[in-house]
């Protein structure tokens, strides 16, 4: 077993264990069940999410996209493919739209369920103070499932879990397709920062939705396995050494790059920067995350 494969397997195990750890903290500690999302919790989660956004921004612009464009260009040159059509950028756009369409389908199903089943329970939650004054009509208006942590219903929690799981497979794929150990570690750090805050928030959402503890553990366990599954798929593609393996690897890198672009520019950054309060501090944490990843890239 070569060193690169060992690093990828280590990243696989590390992502699995740390995701389980961060996901089970709110489910196992009573303090998180009693607070129902205090202002301090929201502020801390928001700043960590901003830091993760900066990490992903740097990973996208300084590492994943340049490497993908280099790999796909080399493969097209080897196969003597000459076209004026921006094929490399089109593949990235395909990854972007694939995740966008899948998530819109999930949101559409969720909105249909809200209109038929969820309005009465949500209004009841608001009357007893559990909903923190959130307007149920606003909750059903199609806000992004990554950040809609105030919608207290088991159905919405499942849709949130499903959408996040789809993302996690492609995040893991980006690790499994890397060709150097330094890139594996760099992307793994970015995913760990992002996934830790997301799985923590997912677990809080499940707890607040009155999902049974056994189902909370099942959700978190399955979610924790999604990125390792993506890593395993990427490793399989590289280890198979198919005749078209390098081209397949480059195309999958492009799809993964599109997913990273989606996560960074349509999920983390817009939500945090559009929410009120501590705007300069949020920008500072975005710059901090970006600067750390930029320094790691510069050092090599």
PDB file of N, CA, C and O in Angstrom, residues 105-164:
ATOM      1  N   UNK A 105     -35.216  19.875  -6.083  1.00  0.00           N
ATOM      2  CA  UNK A 105     -36.224  18.811  -6.021  1.00  0.00           C
ATOM      3  C   UNK A 105     -36.586  18.520  -4.569  1.00  0.00           C
ATOM      4  O   UNK A 105     -37.759  18.374  -4.206  1.00  0.00           O
ATOM      5  N   UNK A 106     -35.559  18.434  -3.717  1.00  0.00           N
ATOM      6  CA  UNK A 106     -35.802  18.198  -2.292  1.00  0.00           C
ATOM      7  C   UNK A 106     -36.630  19.329  -1.699  1.00  0.00           C
ATOM      8  O   UNK A 106     -37.589  19.108  -0.955  1.00  0.00           O
ATOM      9  N   UNK A 107     -36.288  20.582  -2.029  1.00  0.00           N
ATOM     10  CA  UNK A 107     -37.025  21.730  -1.501  1.00  0.00           C
ATOM     11  C   UNK A 107     -38.463  21.749  -2.003  1.00  0.00           C
ATOM     12  O   UNK A 107     -39.383  22.120  -1.272  1.00  0.00           O
ATOM     13  N   UNK A 108     -38.656  21.352  -3.252  1.00  0.00           N
ATOM     14  CA  UNK A 108     -40.008  21.312  -3.792  1.00  0.00           C
ATOM     15  C   UNK A 108     -40.872  20.310  -3.038  1.00  0.00           C
ATOM     16  O   UNK A 108     -42.034  20.585  -2.725  1.00  0.00           O
ATOM     17  N   UNK A 109     -40.301  19.134  -2.741  1.00  0.00           N
ATOM     18  CA  UNK A 109     -41.026  18.137  -1.951  1.00  0.00           C
ATOM     19  C   UNK A 109     -41.345  18.678  -0.570  1.00  0.00           C
ATOM     20  O   UNK A 109     -42.434  18.462  -0.029  1.00  0.00           O
ATOM     21  N   UNK A 110     -40.396  19.415   0.006  1.00  0.00           N
ATOM     22  CA  UNK A 110     -40.588  19.965   1.338  1.00  0.00           C
ATOM     23  C   UNK A 110     -41.700  21.011   1.348  1.00  0.00           C
ATOM     24  O   UNK A 110     -42.544  21.053   2.247  1.00  0.00           O
ATOM     25  N   UNK A 111     -41.728  21.877   0.337  1.00  0.00           N
ATOM     26  CA  UNK A 111     -42.755  22.913   0.264  1.00  0.00           C
ATOM     27  C   UNK A 111     -44.145  22.298   0.096  1.00  0.00           C
ATOM     28  O   UNK A 111     -45.118  22.785   0.669  1.00  0.00           O
ATOM     29  N   UNK A 112     -44.205  21.220  -0.690  1.00  0.00           N
ATOM     30  CA  UNK A 112     -45.491  20.545  -0.864  1.00  0.00           C
ATOM     31  C   UNK A 112     -45.985  19.970   0.458  1.00  0.00           C
ATOM     32  O   UNK A 112     -47.174  20.048   0.782  1.00  0.00           O
ATOM     33  N   UNK A 113     -45.065  19.411   1.240  1.00  0.00           N
ATOM     34  CA  UNK A 113     -45.444  18.849   2.533  1.00  0.00           C
ATOM     35  C   UNK A 113     -45.859  19.948   3.512  1.00  0.00           C
ATOM     36  O   UNK A 113     -46.775  19.767   4.313  1.00  0.00           O
ATOM     37  N   UNK A 114     -45.181  21.102   3.424  1.00  0.00           N
ATOM     38  CA  UNK A 114     -45.537  22.218   4.312  1.00  0.00           C
ATOM     39  C   UNK A 114     -46.963  22.669   4.056  1.00  0.00           C
ATOM     40  O   UNK A 114     -47.745  22.897   4.981  1.00  0.00           O
ATOM     41  N   UNK A 115     -47.322  22.776   2.792  1.00  0.00           N
ATOM     42  CA  UNK A 115     -48.659  23.261   2.452  1.00  0.00           C
ATOM     43  C   UNK A 115     -49.758  22.283   2.869  1.00  0.00           C
ATOM     44  O   UNK A 115     -50.884  22.679   3.134  1.00  0.00           O
ATOM     45  N   UNK A 116     -49.425  20.995   2.974  1.00  0.00           N
ATOM     46  CA  UNK A 116     -50.437  19.992   3.274  1.00  0.00           C
ATOM     47  C   UNK A 116     -50.468  19.575   4.745  1.00  0.00           C
ATOM     48  O   UNK A 116     -51.525  19.284   5.284  1.00  0.00           O
ATOM     49  N   UNK A 117     -49.283  19.518   5.381  1.00  0.00           N
ATOM     50  CA  UNK A 117     -49.229  18.872   6.693  1.00  0.00           C
ATOM     51  C   UNK A 117     -48.621  19.697   7.811  1.00  0.00           C
ATOM     52  O   UNK A 117     -48.940  19.495   8.970  1.00  0.00           O
ATOM     53  N   UNK A 118     -47.733  20.636   7.473  1.00  0.00           N
ATOM     54  CA  UNK A 118     -46.857  21.186   8.504  1.00  0.00           C
ATOM     55  C   UNK A 118     -47.334  22.481   9.145  1.00  0.00           C
ATOM     56  O   UNK A 118     -46.799  22.891  10.167  1.00  0.00           O
ATOM     57  N   UNK A 119     -48.303  23.174   8.586  1.00  0.00           N
ATOM     58  CA  UNK A 119     -48.620  24.505   9.089  1.00  0.00           C
ATOM     59  C   UNK A 119     -49.141  24.485  10.524  1.00  0.00           C
ATOM     60  O   UNK A 119     -48.730  25.284  11.353  1.00  0.00           O
ATOM     61  N   UNK A 120     -50.033  23.599  10.868  1.00  0.00           N
ATOM     62  CA  UNK A 120     -50.582  23.569  12.221  1.00  0.00           C
ATOM     63  C   UNK A 120     -49.524  23.288  13.277  1.00  0.00           C
ATOM     64  O   UNK A 120     -49.429  24.005  14.268  1.00  0.00           O
ATOM     65  N   UNK A 121     -48.677  22.261  13.117  1.00  0.00           N
ATOM     66  CA  UNK A 121     -47.628  22.036  14.115  1.00  0.00           C
ATOM     67  C   UNK A 121     -46.693  23.215  14.264  1.00  0.00           C
ATOM     68  O   UNK A 121     -46.278  23.553  15.367  1.00  0.00           O
ATOM     69  N   UNK A 122     -46.353  23.890  13.139  1.00  0.00           N
ATOM     70  CA  UNK A 122     -45.452  25.022  13.240  1.00  0.00           C
ATOM     71  C   UNK A 122     -46.093  26.164  14.029  1.00  0.00           C
ATOM     72  O   UNK A 122     -45.448  26.807  14.842  1.00  0.00           O
ATOM     73  N   UNK A 123     -47.383  26.414  13.812  1.00  0.00           N
ATOM     74  CA  UNK A 123     -48.060  27.475  14.553  1.00  0.00           C
ATOM     75  C   UNK A 123     -48.136  27.120  16.034  1.00  0.00           C
ATOM     76  O   UNK A 123     -47.995  27.972  16.892  1.00  0.00           O
ATOM     77  N   UNK A 124     -48.308  25.833  16.321  1.00  0.00           N
ATOM     78  CA  UNK A 124     -48.333  25.414  17.720  1.00  0.00           C
ATOM     79  C   UNK A 124     -46.984  25.652  18.370  1.00  0.00           C
ATOM     80  O   UNK A 124     -46.891  26.079  19.512  1.00  0.00           O
ATOM     81  N   UNK A 125     -45.903  25.379  17.597  1.00  0.00           N
ATOM     82  CA  UNK A 125     -44.568  25.607  18.137  1.00  0.00           C
ATOM     83  C   UNK A 125     -44.377  27.080  18.463  1.00  0.00           C
ATOM     84  O   UNK A 125     -43.791  27.448  19.485  1.00  0.00           O
ATOM     85  N   UNK A 126     -44.866  27.965  17.602  1.00  0.00           N
ATOM     86  CA  UNK A 126     -44.687  29.387  17.852  1.00  0.00           C
ATOM     87  C   UNK A 126     -45.466  29.843  19.071  1.00  0.00           C
ATOM     88  O   UNK A 126     -45.049  30.726  19.795  1.00  0.00           O
ATOM     89  N   UNK A 127     -46.616  29.238  19.309  1.00  0.00           N
ATOM     90  CA  UNK A 127     -47.424  29.671  20.463  1.00  0.00           C
ATOM     91  C   UNK A 127     -46.756  29.323  21.779  1.00  0.00           C
ATOM     92  O   UNK A 127     -46.862  30.048  22.751  1.00  0.00           O
ATOM     93  N   UNK A 128     -46.036  28.200  21.822  1.00  0.00           N
ATOM     94  CA  UNK A 128     -45.415  27.842  23.101  1.00  0.00           C
ATOM     95  C   UNK A 128     -43.994  28.359  23.236  1.00  0.00           C
ATOM     96  O   UNK A 128     -43.281  27.993  24.159  1.00  0.00           O
ATOM     97  N   UNK A 129     -43.574  29.172  22.233  1.00  0.00           N
ATOM     98  CA  UNK A 129     -42.264  29.803  22.357  1.00  0.00           C
ATOM     99  C   UNK A 129     -41.149  28.991  21.794  1.00  0.00           C
ATOM    100  O   UNK A 129     -40.019  29.441  21.729  1.00  0.00           O
ATOM    101  N   UNK A 130     -41.419  27.757  21.341  1.00  0.00           N
ATOM    102  CA  UNK A 130     -40.341  26.897  20.863  1.00  0.00           C
ATOM    103  C   UNK A 130     -39.807  27.344  19.513  1.00  0.00           C
ATOM    104  O   UNK A 130     -38.694  27.046  19.143  1.00  0.00           O
ATOM    105  N   UNK A 131     -40.629  28.057  18.751  1.00  0.00           N
ATOM    106  CA  UNK A 131     -40.224  28.463  17.408  1.00  0.00           C
ATOM    107  C   UNK A 131     -39.489  29.783  17.391  1.00  0.00           C
ATOM    108  O   UNK A 131     -39.127  30.254  16.335  1.00  0.00           O
ATOM    109  N   UNK A 132     -39.275  30.436  18.515  1.00  0.00           N
ATOM    110  CA  UNK A 132     -38.528  31.682  18.632  1.00  0.00           C
ATOM    111  C   UNK A 132     -39.146  32.784  17.770  1.00  0.00           C
ATOM    112  O   UNK A 132     -38.443  33.585  17.163  1.00  0.00           O
ATOM    113  N   UNK A 133     -40.490  32.768  17.636  1.00  0.00           N
ATOM    114  CA  UNK A 133     -41.140  33.843  16.896  1.00  0.00           C
ATOM    115  C   UNK A 133     -40.968  33.747  15.403  1.00  0.00           C
ATOM    116  O   UNK A 133     -41.132  34.735  14.708  1.00  0.00           O
ATOM    117  N   UNK A 134     -40.612  32.605  14.869  1.00  0.00           N
ATOM    118  CA  UNK A 134     -40.396  32.463  13.441  1.00  0.00           C
ATOM    119  C   UNK A 134     -41.725  32.336  12.722  1.00  0.00           C
ATOM    120  O   UNK A 134     -42.586  31.578  13.126  1.00  0.00           O
ATOM    121  N   UNK A 135     -41.887  33.076  11.638  1.00  0.00           N
ATOM    122  CA  UNK A 135     -43.110  33.041  10.850  1.00  0.00           C
ATOM    123  C   UNK A 135     -43.147  31.759  10.045  1.00  0.00           C
ATOM    124  O   UNK A 135     -42.240  31.493   9.266  1.00  0.00           O
ATOM    125  N   UNK A 136     -44.209  30.930  10.186  1.00  0.00           N
ATOM    126  CA  UNK A 136     -44.258  29.678   9.447  1.00  0.00           C
ATOM    127  C   UNK A 136     -44.304  29.884   7.950  1.00  0.00           C
ATOM    128  O   UNK A 136     -43.819  29.054   7.196  1.00  0.00           O
ATOM    129  N   UNK A 137     -44.892  30.992   7.505  1.00  0.00           N
ATOM    130  CA  UNK A 137     -44.918  31.244   6.069  1.00  0.00           C
ATOM    131  C   UNK A 137     -43.519  31.489   5.542  1.00  0.00           C
ATOM    132  O   UNK A 137     -43.185  31.113   4.427  1.00  0.00           O
ATOM    133  N   UNK A 138     -42.700  32.157   6.343  1.00  0.00           N
ATOM    134  CA  UNK A 138     -41.319  32.365   5.944  1.00  0.00           C
ATOM    135  C   UNK A 138     -40.561  31.057   5.930  1.00  0.00           C
ATOM    136  O   UNK A 138     -39.691  30.829   5.100  1.00  0.00           O
ATOM    137  N   UNK A 139     -40.871  30.179   6.873  1.00  0.00           N
ATOM    138  CA  UNK A 139     -40.179  28.907   6.920  1.00  0.00           C
ATOM    139  C   UNK A 139     -40.495  28.058   5.702  1.00  0.00           C
ATOM    140  O   UNK A 139     -39.669  27.275   5.260  1.00  0.00           O
ATOM    141  N   UNK A 140     -41.651  28.203   5.165  1.00  0.00           N
ATOM    142  CA  UNK A 140     -42.029  27.408   4.005  1.00  0.00           C
ATOM    143  C   UNK A 140     -41.734  28.111   2.691  1.00  0.00           C
ATOM    144  O   UNK A 140     -42.210  27.683   1.652  1.00  0.00           O
ATOM    145  N   UNK A 141     -40.959  29.200   2.720  1.00  0.00           N
ATOM    146  CA  UNK A 141     -40.783  29.996   1.513  1.00  0.00           C
ATOM    147  C   UNK A 141     -39.628  29.546   0.655  1.00  0.00           C
ATOM    148  O   UNK A 141     -39.295  30.204  -0.314  1.00  0.00           O
ATOM    149  N   UNK A 142     -38.971  28.441   1.013  1.00  0.00           N
ATOM    150  CA  UNK A 142     -37.915  27.910   0.157  1.00  0.00           C
ATOM    151  C   UNK A 142     -36.531  28.350   0.564  1.00  0.00           C
ATOM    152  O   UNK A 142     -35.618  28.369  -0.251  1.00  0.00           O
ATOM    153  N   UNK A 143     -36.329  28.787   1.807  1.00  0.00           N
ATOM    154  CA  UNK A 143     -34.986  29.105   2.259  1.00  0.00           C
ATOM    155  C   UNK A 143     -34.132  27.857   2.186  1.00  0.00           C
ATOM    156  O   UNK A 143     -34.611  26.750   2.270  1.00  0.00           O
ATOM    157  N   UNK A 144     -32.806  28.055   2.073  1.00  0.00           N
ATOM    158  CA  UNK A 144     -31.941  26.929   1.791  1.00  0.00           C
ATOM    159  C   UNK A 144     -31.906  25.918   2.934  1.00  0.00           C
ATOM    160  O   UNK A 144     -31.821  26.300   4.089  1.00  0.00           O
ATOM    161  N   UNK A 145     -31.932  24.637   2.587  1.00  0.00           N
ATOM    162  CA  UNK A 145     -32.034  23.606   3.612  1.00  0.00           C
ATOM    163  C   UNK A 145     -30.780  23.509   4.461  1.00  0.00           C
ATOM    164  O   UNK A 145     -30.823  22.982   5.562  1.00  0.00           O
ATOM    165  N   UNK A 146     -29.659  24.029   3.982  1.00  0.00           N
ATOM    166  CA  UNK A 146     -28.446  23.961   4.793  1.00  0.00           C
ATOM    167  C   UNK A 146     -28.538  24.809   6.050  1.00  0.00           C
ATOM    168  O   UNK A 146     -27.839  24.565   7.022  1.00  0.00           O
ATOM    169  N   UNK A 147     -29.352  25.838   6.004  1.00  0.00           N
ATOM    170  CA  UNK A 147     -29.316  26.803   7.094  1.00  0.00           C
ATOM    171  C   UNK A 147     -30.674  27.023   7.746  1.00  0.00           C
ATOM    172  O   UNK A 147     -30.809  27.856   8.617  1.00  0.00           O
ATOM    173  N   UNK A 148     -31.660  26.264   7.316  1.00  0.00           N
ATOM    174  CA  UNK A 148     -32.997  26.453   7.872  1.00  0.00           C
ATOM    175  C   UNK A 148     -33.142  25.648   9.163  1.00  0.00           C
ATOM    176  O   UNK A 148     -33.867  24.678   9.234  1.00  0.00           O
ATOM    177  N   UNK A 149     -32.430  26.095  10.196  1.00  0.00           N
ATOM    178  CA  UNK A 149     -32.389  25.323  11.435  1.00  0.00           C
ATOM    179  C   UNK A 149     -33.532  25.653  12.382  1.00  0.00           C
ATOM    180  O   UNK A 149     -33.625  25.111  13.471  1.00  0.00           O
ATOM    181  N   UNK A 150     -34.425  26.569  11.990  1.00  0.00           N
ATOM    182  CA  UNK A 150     -35.519  26.945  12.880  1.00  0.00           C
ATOM    183  C   UNK A 150     -36.816  26.212  12.564  1.00  0.00           C
ATOM    184  O   UNK A 150     -37.806  26.392  13.253  1.00  0.00           O
ATOM    185  N   UNK A 151     -36.836  25.431  11.498  1.00  0.00           N
ATOM    186  CA  UNK A 151     -38.056  24.721  11.124  1.00  0.00           C
ATOM    187  C   UNK A 151     -38.130  23.411  11.889  1.00  0.00           C
ATOM    188  O   UNK A 151     -37.481  22.452  11.550  1.00  0.00           O
ATOM    189  N   UNK A 152     -38.947  23.381  12.947  1.00  0.00           N
ATOM    190  CA  UNK A 152     -38.968  22.239  13.864  1.00  0.00           C
ATOM    191  C   UNK A 152     -39.994  21.198  13.418  1.00  0.00           C
ATOM    192  O   UNK A 152     -41.117  21.171  13.904  1.00  0.00           O
ATOM    193  N   UNK A 153     -39.620  20.334  12.489  1.00  0.00           N
ATOM    194  CA  UNK A 153     -40.500  19.238  12.122  1.00  0.00           C
ATOM    195  C   UNK A 153     -39.651  18.058  11.661  1.00  0.00           C
ATOM    196  O   UNK A 153     -38.632  18.254  11.015  1.00  0.00           O
ATOM    197  N   UNK A 154     -40.045  16.835  11.994  1.00  0.00           N
ATOM    198  CA  UNK A 154     -39.271  15.664  11.589  1.00  0.00           C
ATOM    199  C   UNK A 154     -39.136  15.539  10.076  1.00  0.00           C
ATOM    200  O   UNK A 154     -38.087  15.130   9.582  1.00  0.00           O
ATOM    201  N   UNK A 155     -40.189  15.904   9.321  1.00  0.00           N
ATOM    202  CA  UNK A 155     -40.097  15.791   7.867  1.00  0.00           C
ATOM    203  C   UNK A 155     -39.014  16.713   7.316  1.00  0.00           C
ATOM    204  O   UNK A 155     -38.202  16.325   6.483  1.00  0.00           O
ATOM    205  N   UNK A 156     -38.986  17.957   7.771  1.00  0.00           N
ATOM    206  CA  UNK A 156     -37.976  18.896   7.291  1.00  0.00           C
ATOM    207  C   UNK A 156     -36.584  18.444   7.709  1.00  0.00           C
ATOM    208  O   UNK A 156     -35.620  18.636   6.972  1.00  0.00           O
ATOM    209  N   UNK A 157     -36.476  17.857   8.884  1.00  0.00           N
ATOM    210  CA  UNK A 157     -35.179  17.345   9.333  1.00  0.00           C
ATOM    211  C   UNK A 157     -34.679  16.249   8.397  1.00  0.00           C
ATOM    212  O   UNK A 157     -33.492  16.184   8.080  1.00  0.00           O
ATOM    213  N   UNK A 158     -35.589  15.387   7.956  1.00  0.00           N
ATOM    214  CA  UNK A 158     -35.193  14.324   7.026  1.00  0.00           C
ATOM    215  C   UNK A 158     -34.750  14.911   5.694  1.00  0.00           C
ATOM    216  O   UNK A 158     -33.756  14.455   5.100  1.00  0.00           O
ATOM    217  N   UNK A 159     -35.458  15.921   5.189  1.00  0.00           N
ATOM    218  CA  UNK A 159     -35.077  16.543   3.938  1.00  0.00           C
ATOM    219  C   UNK A 159     -33.719  17.233   4.059  1.00  0.00           C
ATOM    220  O   UNK A 159     -32.898  17.200   3.141  1.00  0.00           O
ATOM    221  N   UNK A 160     -33.485  17.858   5.195  1.00  0.00           N
ATOM    222  CA  UNK A 160     -32.184  18.464   5.467  1.00  0.00           C
ATOM    223  C   UNK A 160     -31.100  17.406   5.438  1.00  0.00           C
ATOM    224  O   UNK A 160     -30.056  17.566   4.793  1.00  0.00           O
ATOM    225  N   UNK A 161     -31.348  16.289   6.115  1.00  0.00           N
ATOM    226  CA  UNK A 161     -30.394  15.184   6.160  1.00  0.00           C
ATOM    227  C   UNK A 161     -30.114  14.641   4.755  1.00  0.00           C
ATOM    228  O   UNK A 161     -28.957  14.398   4.386  1.00  0.00           O
ATOM    229  N   UNK A 162     -31.150  14.477   3.940  1.00  0.00           N
ATOM    230  CA  UNK A 162     -30.993  13.925   2.602  1.00  0.00           C
ATOM    231  C   UNK A 162     -30.139  14.836   1.725  1.00  0.00           C
ATOM    232  O   UNK A 162     -29.229  14.387   1.016  1.00  0.00           O
ATOM    233  N   UNK A 163     -30.413  16.130   1.780  1.00  0.00           N
ATOM    234  CA  UNK A 163     -29.671  17.091   0.966  1.00  0.00           C
ATOM    235  C   UNK A 163     -28.202  17.151   1.377  1.00  0.00           C
ATOM    236  O   UNK A 163     -27.303  17.141   0.537  1.00  0.00           O
ATOM    237  N   UNK A 164     -27.947  17.208   2.672  1.00  0.00           N
ATOM    238  CA  UNK A 164     -26.568  17.252   3.155  1.00  0.00           C
ATOM    239  C   UNK A 164     -25.805  15.986   2.793  1.00  0.00           C
ATOM    240  O   UNK A 164     -24.605  16.031   2.503  1.00  0.00           O
TER     241      UNK A 164
END
